[in-house]
Amino acid sequence: MKTTVLSFLIDRRWVSGEDLGSALNISRSAVWKQIEELRRKGYKITSIPGVGYHLEKMPDCLYPEEVMLGLDTKYLGQEIVHFFEVGSTQDEARRLAEKGAIEGVTVIAETQLSGRGRVGRSWNSPSGSGIYISIILRPNLKPNEALQIPIVAGVAVACAISEVVSVEPKIKWPNDIILGSKKVGGILAEMSAEIDKVNYIILGIGMNVNTTKESFPEEIKSIATSLSEECNRKVERVQLVQQLLRELEALYEEFKLVGFTPARKRWKKLNNTIGQRVKVGGTEAIVGNAIDIDKDGALIVKDDEGNRKRVVAGDVFLRTVEHG
Ligand code: BTN
């Protein structure tokens, strides 16, 4: 219902209460209630008696009705739960998954109070300038194959960014989204599994979209960037979320249909890690040359003794551009 009122307002310069009422088959006072509800959410709508309604300004919010407007996916993002503020969208999505939410249900927040990153880090989640999204997936996979999903997702994020913003991000293994030499986005996949079967995966994606350089916390200023900083303009978050859901669904469908090979090929085209001298992990760090990712998405590093090491988790430091 709200989608329809909103889509009318977006499509036409002016729309009368009467036209809206008959298109939606509701009374004019019900139309007025819908308009008031949109106004409460921050949509600036002018009304002139005898003429109708005109949408002047949209709020910069990832409201479900806006994200879903014209979203041509089959199931990703077709049910969206939106929060202004949340601990972590991962936790909200997990709660929904535990209650039986279907594949594709998506949680979006404007800000997170305790956003999580990979390897126990936190994820800086300032209000309204980023994308913080968690998607419930229920792939038919064995737990050891689950690493493939964030690789697929990394490709989707990079493709969505280049489509919407016209910059060409690189992916640092496994799925840090990099512009120049700084991180603009990341992916955290958390799973619930039996010994031989994945129950569900909560795919969490974070992107720094309109964050200003100055507003990054001191400790990540030198390693983080945002899309607006890189392209010198404000980026439409709604458009980017929509494109992300489209790209992700297409790649995930391909993955479910034919397996990991095509995603692996795409990842290899977009990555900045293979062919580099790297250091992976903490205390038991492996130093060597990254030579490939294998059929599961693990990074293959050839150390200085010539041994092939298979890395399934951890942070990669590129020795050419980073200190580690
Ligand atoms: C990384 O460390 O690179 C992964 C970052 C993942 C952040 C996203 S934001 C949405 C979702 N909710 C979280 O708490 N984390 C993920």
mmCIF file of C-alpha atoms and ligand atoms in Angstrom:
data_model
loop_
_atom_site.group_PDB
_atom_site.id
_atom_site.type_symbol
_atom_site.label_atom_id
_atom_site.label_comp_id
_atom_site.label_asym_id
_atom_site.label_seq_id
_atom_site.Cartn_x
_atom_site.Cartn_y
_atom_site.Cartn_z
ATOM 1 C CA MET A 1 0.000 0.000 0.000
ATOM 2 C CA LYS A 2 2.635 2.543 1.038
ATOM 3 C CA THR A 3 4.747 1.486 -1.908
ATOM 4 C CA THR A 4 1.922 2.410 -4.214
ATOM 5 C CA VAL A 5 1.303 5.838 -2.691
ATOM 6 C CA LEU A 6 5.022 6.485 -2.817
ATOM 7 C CA SER A 7 5.393 5.217 -6.362
ATOM 8 C CA PHE A 8 2.553 7.496 -7.506
ATOM 9 C CA LEU A 9 4.208 10.461 -5.814
ATOM 10 C CA ILE A 10 7.566 9.629 -7.363
ATOM 11 C CA ASP A 11 6.138 9.035 -10.846
ATOM 12 C CA ARG A 12 3.984 12.130 -11.129
ATOM 13 C CA ARG A 13 4.621 15.784 -10.391
ATOM 14 C CA TRP A 14 1.200 16.237 -8.839
ATOM 15 C CA VAL A 15 -1.349 13.597 -7.980
ATOM 16 C CA SER A 16 -4.831 14.278 -6.669
ATOM 17 C CA GLY A 17 -6.256 12.591 -3.614
ATOM 18 C CA GLU A 18 -9.094 11.389 -5.807
ATOM 19 C CA ASP A 19 -6.768 9.727 -8.337
ATOM 20 C CA LEU A 20 -4.772 8.117 -5.546
ATOM 21 C CA GLY A 21 -7.953 6.923 -3.857
ATOM 22 C CA SER A 22 -9.402 5.335 -6.955
ATOM 23 C CA ALA A 23 -6.073 3.793 -8.015
ATOM 24 C CA LEU A 24 -5.673 2.201 -4.580
ATOM 25 C CA ASN A 25 -9.369 1.630 -4.049
ATOM 26 C CA ILE A 26 -9.400 3.518 -0.761
ATOM 27 C CA SER A 27 -11.198 6.627 0.499
ATOM 28 C CA ARG A 28 -9.655 10.092 0.320
ATOM 29 C CA SER A 29 -9.295 10.170 4.086
ATOM 30 C CA ALA A 30 -7.396 6.866 3.920
ATOM 31 C CA VAL A 31 -5.148 8.477 1.289
ATOM 32 C CA TRP A 32 -4.576 11.406 3.648
ATOM 33 C CA LYS A 33 -3.595 8.971 6.427
ATOM 34 C CA GLN A 34 -1.048 7.351 4.134
ATOM 35 C CA ILE A 35 0.349 10.758 3.233
ATOM 36 C CA GLU A 36 0.620 11.678 6.918
ATOM 37 C CA GLU A 37 2.446 8.421 7.612
ATOM 38 C CA LEU A 38 4.967 9.229 4.870
ATOM 39 C CA ARG A 39 5.373 12.761 6.253
ATOM 40 C CA ARG A 40 6.090 11.305 9.693
ATOM 41 C CA LYS A 41 8.858 9.249 8.114
ATOM 42 C CA GLY A 42 10.462 12.391 6.717
ATOM 43 C CA TYR A 43 9.026 12.636 3.182
ATOM 44 C CA LYS A 44 8.288 16.295 2.442
ATOM 45 C CA ILE A 45 4.926 16.330 0.690
ATOM 46 C CA THR A 46 3.172 19.558 -0.303
ATOM 47 C CA SER A 47 -0.577 19.571 -0.698
ATOM 48 C CA ILE A 48 -2.759 22.126 -2.448
ATOM 49 C CA PRO A 49 -6.507 21.798 -1.952
ATOM 50 C CA GLY A 50 -8.203 21.019 -5.235
ATOM 51 C CA VAL A 51 -4.887 20.080 -6.891
ATOM 52 C CA GLY A 52 -3.391 17.284 -4.865
ATOM 53 C CA TYR A 53 -0.057 16.138 -3.488
ATOM 54 C CA HIS A 54 3.497 16.761 -4.604
ATOM 55 C CA LEU A 55 6.605 14.992 -3.286
ATOM 56 C CA GLU A 56 9.246 17.636 -2.670
ATOM 57 C CA LYS A 57 11.957 15.768 -0.822
ATOM 58 C CA MET A 58 12.728 12.220 0.192
ATOM 59 C CA PRO A 59 14.453 11.465 3.485
ATOM 60 C CA ASP A 60 17.904 9.908 3.191
ATOM 61 C CA CYS A 61 16.788 6.636 4.726
ATOM 62 C CA LEU A 62 16.840 3.030 3.587
ATOM 63 C CA TYR A 63 13.120 2.531 4.183
ATOM 64 C CA PRO A 64 11.835 -0.820 2.900
ATOM 65 C CA GLU A 65 9.153 0.807 0.754
ATOM 66 C CA GLU A 66 11.831 2.802 -1.069
ATOM 67 C CA VAL A 67 14.361 -0.011 -1.404
ATOM 68 C CA MET A 68 11.623 -2.345 -2.650
ATOM 69 C CA LEU A 69 10.256 0.166 -5.132
ATOM 70 C CA GLY A 70 11.169 -1.227 -8.546
ATOM 71 C CA LEU A 71 13.366 -3.922 -7.000
ATOM 72 C CA ASP A 72 13.191 -6.683 -9.581
ATOM 73 C CA THR A 73 14.715 -9.496 -7.505
ATOM 74 C CA LYS A 74 12.827 -12.744 -6.938
ATOM 75 C CA TYR A 75 13.547 -13.111 -3.237
ATOM 76 C CA LEU A 76 16.559 -11.104 -2.022
ATOM 77 C CA GLY A 77 15.193 -8.034 -0.270
ATOM 78 C CA GLN A 78 11.574 -8.861 -1.005
ATOM 79 C CA GLU A 79 11.051 -8.768 2.755
ATOM 80 C CA ILE A 80 13.017 -6.055 4.539
ATOM 81 C CA VAL A 81 13.153 -5.298 8.248
ATOM 82 C CA HIS A 82 14.420 -1.761 8.864
ATOM 83 C CA PHE A 83 15.875 -0.308 12.053
ATOM 84 C CA PHE A 84 17.018 3.210 12.787
ATOM 85 C CA GLU A 85 19.367 1.875 15.416
ATOM 86 C CA VAL A 86 20.353 -1.652 16.284
ATOM 87 C CA GLY A 87 23.125 -3.542 18.089
ATOM 88 C CA SER A 88 24.121 -5.516 15.021
ATOM 89 C CA THR A 89 21.967 -6.388 11.997
ATOM 90 C CA GLN A 90 23.622 -9.835 12.197
ATOM 91 C CA ASP A 91 21.896 -10.515 15.528
ATOM 92 C CA GLU A 92 18.508 -9.319 14.288
ATOM 93 C CA ALA A 93 18.783 -11.464 11.159
ATOM 94 C CA ARG A 94 19.849 -14.482 13.217
ATOM 95 C CA ARG A 95 16.798 -14.023 15.469
ATOM 96 C CA LEU A 96 14.567 -14.001 12.394
ATOM 97 C CA ALA A 97 16.336 -17.022 10.882
ATOM 98 C CA GLU A 98 15.891 -18.966 14.129
ATOM 99 C CA LYS A 99 12.175 -18.213 13.935
ATOM 100 C CA GLY A 100 12.110 -19.707 10.434
ATOM 101 C CA ALA A 101 12.463 -16.618 8.206
ATOM 102 C CA ILE A 102 12.865 -17.619 4.573
ATOM 103 C CA GLU A 103 15.865 -17.134 2.315
ATOM 104 C CA GLY A 104 16.242 -13.534 1.187
ATOM 105 C CA VAL A 105 14.806 -11.810 4.257
ATOM 106 C CA THR A 106 16.967 -8.738 4.760
ATOM 107 C CA VAL A 107 17.729 -6.593 7.784
ATOM 108 C CA ILE A 108 18.892 -3.016 7.250
ATOM 109 C CA ALA A 109 19.912 -0.476 9.886
ATOM 110 C CA GLU A 110 20.736 3.221 9.670
ATOM 111 C CA THR A 111 23.274 2.783 12.455
ATOM 112 C CA GLN A 112 24.699 -0.062 14.545
ATOM 113 C CA LEU A 113 25.825 0.323 18.125
ATOM 114 C CA SER A 114 27.974 -2.795 18.069
ATOM 115 C CA GLY A 115 28.562 -3.586 14.400
ATOM 116 C CA ARG A 116 30.859 -6.598 13.988
ATOM 117 C CA GLY A 117 33.676 -7.100 11.537
ATOM 118 C CA ARG A 118 35.694 -10.196 10.687
ATOM 119 C CA VAL A 119 38.255 -11.711 13.041
ATOM 120 C CA GLY A 120 36.683 -10.182 16.142
ATOM 121 C CA ARG A 121 36.900 -6.563 15.043
ATOM 122 C CA SER A 122 34.142 -3.996 15.352
ATOM 123 C CA TRP A 123 32.581 -2.274 12.329
ATOM 124 C CA ASN A 124 32.287 1.490 12.421
ATOM 125 C CA SER A 125 28.602 2.194 11.664
ATOM 126 C CA PRO A 126 27.797 5.919 11.782
ATOM 127 C CA SER A 127 24.186 6.916 11.268
ATOM 128 C CA GLY A 128 22.846 7.444 7.773
ATOM 129 C CA SER A 129 26.150 7.474 5.905
ATOM 130 C CA GLY A 130 26.752 3.778 5.420
ATOM 131 C CA ILE A 131 25.019 0.605 4.371
ATOM 132 C CA TYR A 132 24.643 -2.026 7.096
ATOM 133 C CA ILE A 133 22.729 -4.996 5.848
ATOM 134 C CA SER A 134 22.335 -8.658 6.783
ATOM 135 C CA ILE A 135 20.702 -11.175 4.480
ATOM 136 C CA ILE A 136 19.406 -14.616 5.414
ATOM 137 C CA LEU A 137 20.575 -17.337 3.029
ATOM 138 C CA ARG A 138 19.695 -21.016 3.195
ATOM 139 C CA PRO A 139 22.005 -22.686 0.678
ATOM 140 C CA ASN A 140 22.145 -26.435 0.351
ATOM 141 C CA LEU A 141 25.822 -26.698 1.323
ATOM 142 C CA LYS A 142 28.148 -28.652 3.551
ATOM 143 C CA PRO A 143 29.796 -26.485 6.272
ATOM 144 C CA ASN A 144 33.207 -26.732 4.575
ATOM 145 C CA GLU A 145 31.730 -25.224 1.382
ATOM 146 C CA ALA A 146 30.342 -22.182 3.192
ATOM 147 C CA LEU A 147 33.488 -20.126 2.588
ATOM 148 C CA GLN A 148 32.376 -19.864 -1.039
ATOM 149 C CA ILE A 149 29.400 -17.671 -0.121
ATOM 150 C CA PRO A 150 31.328 -14.593 1.087
ATOM 151 C CA ILE A 151 33.512 -14.909 -2.013
ATOM 152 C CA VAL A 152 30.393 -14.792 -4.201
ATOM 153 C CA ALA A 153 29.146 -11.848 -2.125
ATOM 154 C CA GLY A 154 32.434 -9.969 -2.511
ATOM 155 C CA VAL A 155 32.053 -10.138 -6.282
ATOM 156 C CA ALA A 156 28.459 -8.877 -5.992
ATOM 157 C CA VAL A 157 29.480 -5.923 -3.815
ATOM 158 C CA ALA A 158 32.327 -4.943 -6.161
ATOM 159 C CA CYS A 159 30.032 -5.206 -9.214
ATOM 160 C CA ALA A 160 27.255 -3.188 -7.546
ATOM 161 C CA ILE A 161 29.708 -0.432 -6.629
ATOM 162 C CA SER A 162 31.173 -0.197 -10.114
ATOM 163 C CA GLU A 163 27.680 -0.158 -11.642
ATOM 164 C CA VAL A 164 26.342 2.628 -9.403
ATOM 165 C CA VAL A 165 29.418 4.718 -8.678
ATOM 166 C CA SER A 166 31.636 4.092 -11.733
ATOM 167 C CA VAL A 167 34.754 3.252 -9.777
ATOM 168 C CA GLU A 168 36.493 -0.109 -10.035
ATOM 169 C CA PRO A 169 36.987 -1.650 -6.590
ATOM 170 C CA LYS A 170 39.359 -4.537 -6.005
ATOM 171 C CA ILE A 171 38.787 -7.428 -3.630
ATOM 172 C CA LYS A 172 41.416 -8.360 -1.097
ATOM 173 C CA TRP A 173 41.093 -11.975 -0.001
ATOM 174 C CA PRO A 174 38.654 -13.064 1.137
ATOM 175 C CA ASN A 175 36.302 -10.156 0.585
ATOM 176 C CA ASP A 176 37.585 -6.752 1.676
ATOM 177 C CA ILE A 177 36.378 -4.211 -0.855
ATOM 178 C CA ILE A 178 39.242 -1.877 -1.670
ATOM 179 C CA LEU A 179 39.489 1.442 -3.507
ATOM 180 C CA GLY A 180 43.004 2.694 -4.070
ATOM 181 C CA SER A 181 44.630 1.029 -1.122
ATOM 182 C CA LYS A 182 41.851 1.667 1.398
ATOM 183 C CA LYS A 183 38.896 -0.378 2.542
ATOM 184 C CA VAL A 184 35.451 0.791 1.541
ATOM 185 C CA GLY A 185 33.427 -2.289 2.457
ATOM 186 C CA GLY A 186 33.541 -5.687 4.065
ATOM 187 C CA ILE A 187 31.607 -8.891 4.427
ATOM 188 C CA LEU A 188 30.942 -11.022 7.461
ATOM 189 C CA ALA A 189 29.303 -14.407 6.978
ATOM 190 C CA GLU A 190 28.068 -16.183 10.094
ATOM 191 C CA MET A 191 26.506 -19.594 9.898
ATOM 192 C CA SER A 192 24.406 -22.073 11.784
ATOM 193 C CA ALA A 193 25.195 -25.628 10.757
ATOM 194 C CA GLU A 194 24.884 -29.298 11.622
ATOM 195 C CA ILE A 195 27.900 -31.518 11.176
ATOM 196 C CA ASP A 196 27.099 -32.140 7.490
ATOM 197 C CA LYS A 197 24.663 -29.413 6.562
ATOM 198 C CA VAL A 198 24.374 -25.627 6.672
ATOM 199 C CA ASN A 199 21.102 -24.477 8.271
ATOM 200 C CA TYR A 200 21.479 -20.857 7.322
ATOM 201 C CA ILE A 201 24.072 -18.194 6.655
ATOM 202 C CA ILE A 202 23.712 -14.601 7.804
ATOM 203 C CA LEU A 203 25.515 -12.609 5.165
ATOM 204 C CA GLY A 204 26.456 -9.233 6.592
ATOM 205 C CA ILE A 205 27.641 -6.461 4.305
ATOM 206 C CA GLY A 206 28.984 -3.116 5.434
ATOM 207 C CA MET A 207 29.878 -0.232 3.105
ATOM 208 C CA ASN A 208 31.215 3.225 3.844
ATOM 209 C CA VAL A 209 29.085 5.243 1.452
ATOM 210 C CA ASN A 210 28.858 8.932 2.339
ATOM 211 C CA THR A 211 31.185 8.917 5.326
ATOM 212 C CA THR A 212 33.521 11.911 5.367
ATOM 213 C CA LYS A 213 37.284 11.416 5.795
ATOM 214 C CA GLU A 214 37.289 13.415 9.006
ATOM 215 C CA SER A 215 34.562 11.348 10.633
ATOM 216 C CA PHE A 216 36.416 8.015 10.538
ATOM 217 C CA PRO A 217 37.743 7.050 13.975
ATOM 218 C CA GLU A 218 41.441 7.838 14.330
ATOM 219 C CA GLU A 219 42.488 4.173 14.354
ATOM 220 C CA ILE A 220 41.055 3.453 10.879
ATOM 221 C CA LYS A 221 41.591 6.847 9.201
ATOM 222 C CA SER A 222 44.637 5.648 7.296
ATOM 223 C CA ILE A 223 43.075 2.384 6.091
ATOM 224 C CA ALA A 224 39.412 3.260 5.454
ATOM 225 C CA THR A 225 37.681 5.306 2.796
ATOM 226 C CA SER A 226 34.153 5.867 1.540
ATOM 227 C CA LEU A 227 32.552 5.915 -1.892
ATOM 228 C CA SER A 228 31.742 9.631 -1.668
ATOM 229 C CA GLU A 229 35.361 10.432 -0.777
ATOM 230 C CA GLU A 230 36.557 8.443 -3.799
ATOM 231 C CA CYS A 231 34.129 9.862 -6.352
ATOM 232 C CA ASN A 232 33.606 13.341 -4.895
ATOM 233 C CA ARG A 233 29.846 13.193 -4.819
ATOM 234 C CA LYS A 234 27.034 11.997 -2.593
ATOM 235 C CA VAL A 235 26.045 8.436 -3.440
ATOM 236 C CA GLU A 236 22.396 7.314 -3.408
ATOM 237 C CA ARG A 237 22.288 4.583 -0.792
ATOM 238 C CA VAL A 238 18.892 3.271 -1.923
ATOM 239 C CA GLN A 239 20.148 2.778 -5.466
ATOM 240 C CA LEU A 240 23.271 1.028 -4.211
ATOM 241 C CA VAL A 241 21.345 -1.368 -1.947
ATOM 242 C CA GLN A 242 19.008 -2.211 -4.824
ATOM 243 C CA GLN A 243 21.910 -2.906 -7.171
ATOM 244 C CA LEU A 244 23.640 -4.967 -4.511
ATOM 245 C CA LEU A 245 20.545 -7.132 -4.034
ATOM 246 C CA ARG A 246 20.244 -7.596 -7.817
ATOM 247 C CA GLU A 247 23.892 -8.510 -8.358
ATOM 248 C CA LEU A 248 23.927 -10.776 -5.326
ATOM 249 C CA GLU A 249 20.800 -12.645 -6.335
ATOM 250 C CA ALA A 250 22.084 -13.168 -9.886
ATOM 251 C CA LEU A 251 25.469 -14.475 -8.701
ATOM 252 C CA TYR A 252 23.964 -16.557 -5.902
ATOM 253 C CA GLU A 253 21.489 -18.141 -8.329
ATOM 254 C CA GLU A 254 24.338 -18.938 -10.725
ATOM 255 C CA PHE A 255 26.272 -20.422 -7.790
ATOM 256 C CA LYS A 256 23.332 -22.608 -6.743
ATOM 257 C CA LEU A 257 22.823 -23.743 -10.342
ATOM 258 C CA VAL A 258 26.353 -24.450 -11.557
ATOM 259 C CA GLY A 259 28.580 -24.230 -8.486
ATOM 260 C CA PHE A 260 31.527 -22.071 -7.476
ATOM 261 C CA THR A 261 33.624 -22.081 -10.691
ATOM 262 C CA PRO A 262 32.149 -18.954 -12.374
ATOM 263 C CA ALA A 263 32.256 -16.903 -9.140
ATOM 264 C CA ARG A 264 35.836 -18.013 -8.552
ATOM 265 C CA LYS A 265 36.755 -16.824 -12.066
ATOM 266 C CA ARG A 266 35.076 -13.465 -11.515
ATOM 267 C CA TRP A 267 36.733 -13.084 -8.107
ATOM 268 C CA LYS A 268 40.137 -13.774 -9.675
ATOM 269 C CA LYS A 269 39.557 -10.976 -12.195
ATOM 270 C CA LEU A 270 38.642 -8.514 -9.451
ATOM 271 C CA ASN A 271 41.130 -9.406 -6.710
ATOM 272 C CA ASN A 272 44.303 -7.573 -5.722
ATOM 273 C CA THR A 273 45.826 -10.449 -3.745
ATOM 274 C CA ILE A 274 46.905 -13.200 -6.139
ATOM 275 C CA GLY A 275 50.424 -12.604 -7.367
ATOM 276 C CA GLN A 276 51.307 -10.501 -4.332
ATOM 277 C CA ARG A 277 53.703 -11.105 -1.505
ATOM 278 C CA VAL A 278 51.495 -11.464 1.560
ATOM 279 C CA LYS A 279 51.473 -12.005 5.267
ATOM 280 C CA VAL A 280 48.413 -13.807 6.594
ATOM 281 C CA GLY A 281 47.195 -14.140 10.156
ATOM 282 C CA GLY A 282 48.580 -13.174 13.540
ATOM 283 C CA THR A 283 51.071 -15.017 15.721
ATOM 284 C CA GLU A 284 51.404 -18.084 13.481
ATOM 285 C CA ALA A 285 51.622 -15.800 10.458
ATOM 286 C CA ILE A 286 52.335 -17.204 7.033
ATOM 287 C CA VAL A 287 54.549 -15.113 4.780
ATOM 288 C CA GLY A 288 54.861 -15.918 1.119
ATOM 289 C CA ASN A 289 53.373 -15.407 -2.321
ATOM 290 C CA ALA A 290 49.609 -15.651 -2.794
ATOM 291 C CA ILE A 291 49.220 -17.887 -5.819
ATOM 292 C CA ASP A 292 45.535 -18.827 -6.078
ATOM 293 C CA ILE A 293 42.218 -19.483 -4.387
ATOM 294 C CA ASP A 294 41.130 -23.105 -4.462
ATOM 295 C CA LYS A 295 37.776 -24.682 -5.292
ATOM 296 C CA ASP A 296 36.494 -23.828 -1.782
ATOM 297 C CA GLY A 297 37.651 -20.213 -1.780
ATOM 298 C CA ALA A 298 40.682 -20.823 0.474
ATOM 299 C CA LEU A 299 43.788 -18.746 -0.269
ATOM 300 C CA ILE A 300 46.837 -20.688 -1.432
ATOM 301 C CA VAL A 301 50.127 -19.180 -0.314
ATOM 302 C CA LYS A 302 53.535 -20.509 -1.314
ATOM 303 C CA ASP A 303 55.895 -19.814 1.564
ATOM 304 C CA ASP A 304 59.623 -19.133 1.224
ATOM 305 C CA GLU A 305 60.450 -22.842 1.653
ATOM 306 C CA GLY A 306 58.221 -23.590 -1.312
ATOM 307 C CA ASN A 307 55.417 -25.187 0.759
ATOM 308 C CA ARG A 308 51.842 -24.577 -0.373
ATOM 309 C CA LYS A 309 49.768 -23.380 2.577
ATOM 310 C CA ARG A 310 45.975 -23.318 2.481
ATOM 311 C CA VAL A 311 44.431 -20.396 4.388
ATOM 312 C CA VAL A 312 40.725 -20.454 5.261
ATOM 313 C CA ALA A 313 40.488 -17.509 7.660
ATOM 314 C CA GLY A 314 42.395 -14.449 8.768
ATOM 315 C CA ASP A 315 43.587 -11.109 7.551
ATOM 316 C CA VAL A 316 45.833 -10.654 4.563
ATOM 317 C CA PHE A 317 48.441 -7.895 4.539
ATOM 318 C CA LEU A 318 49.761 -7.071 1.108
ATOM 319 C CA ARG A 319 53.445 -6.503 1.666
ATOM 320 C CA THR A 320 53.655 -4.019 -1.230
ATOM 321 C CA VAL A 321 51.088 -1.560 0.121
ATOM 322 C CA GLU A 322 50.656 -2.346 3.797
ATOM 323 C CA HIS A 323 52.859 -2.793 6.772
ATOM 324 C CA GLY A 324 52.437 -5.995 8.624
HETATM 325 C C1 BTN B 1 34.763 -6.929 7.772
HETATM 326 O O1 BTN B 1 35.394 -6.988 8.822
HETATM 327 O O2 BTN B 1 35.321 -6.584 6.734
HETATM 328 C C2 BTN B 1 33.311 -7.297 7.736
HETATM 329 C C3 BTN B 1 32.413 -6.154 8.062
HETATM 330 C C4 BTN B 1 30.951 -6.514 8.056
HETATM 331 C C5 BTN B 1 30.078 -5.405 8.572
HETATM 332 C C6 BTN B 1 28.641 -5.686 8.386
HETATM 333 S S1 BTN B 1 27.623 -4.276 8.633
HETATM 334 C C7 BTN B 1 26.204 -5.244 8.570
HETATM 335 C C8 BTN B 1 26.515 -6.500 9.328
HETATM 336 N N1 BTN B 1 26.278 -6.296 10.740
HETATM 337 C C9 BTN B 1 27.396 -6.389 11.455
HETATM 338 O O3 BTN B 1 27.470 -6.256 12.698
HETATM 339 N N2 BTN B 1 28.432 -6.636 10.653
HETATM 340 C C10 BTN B 1 28.031 -6.750 9.272
#
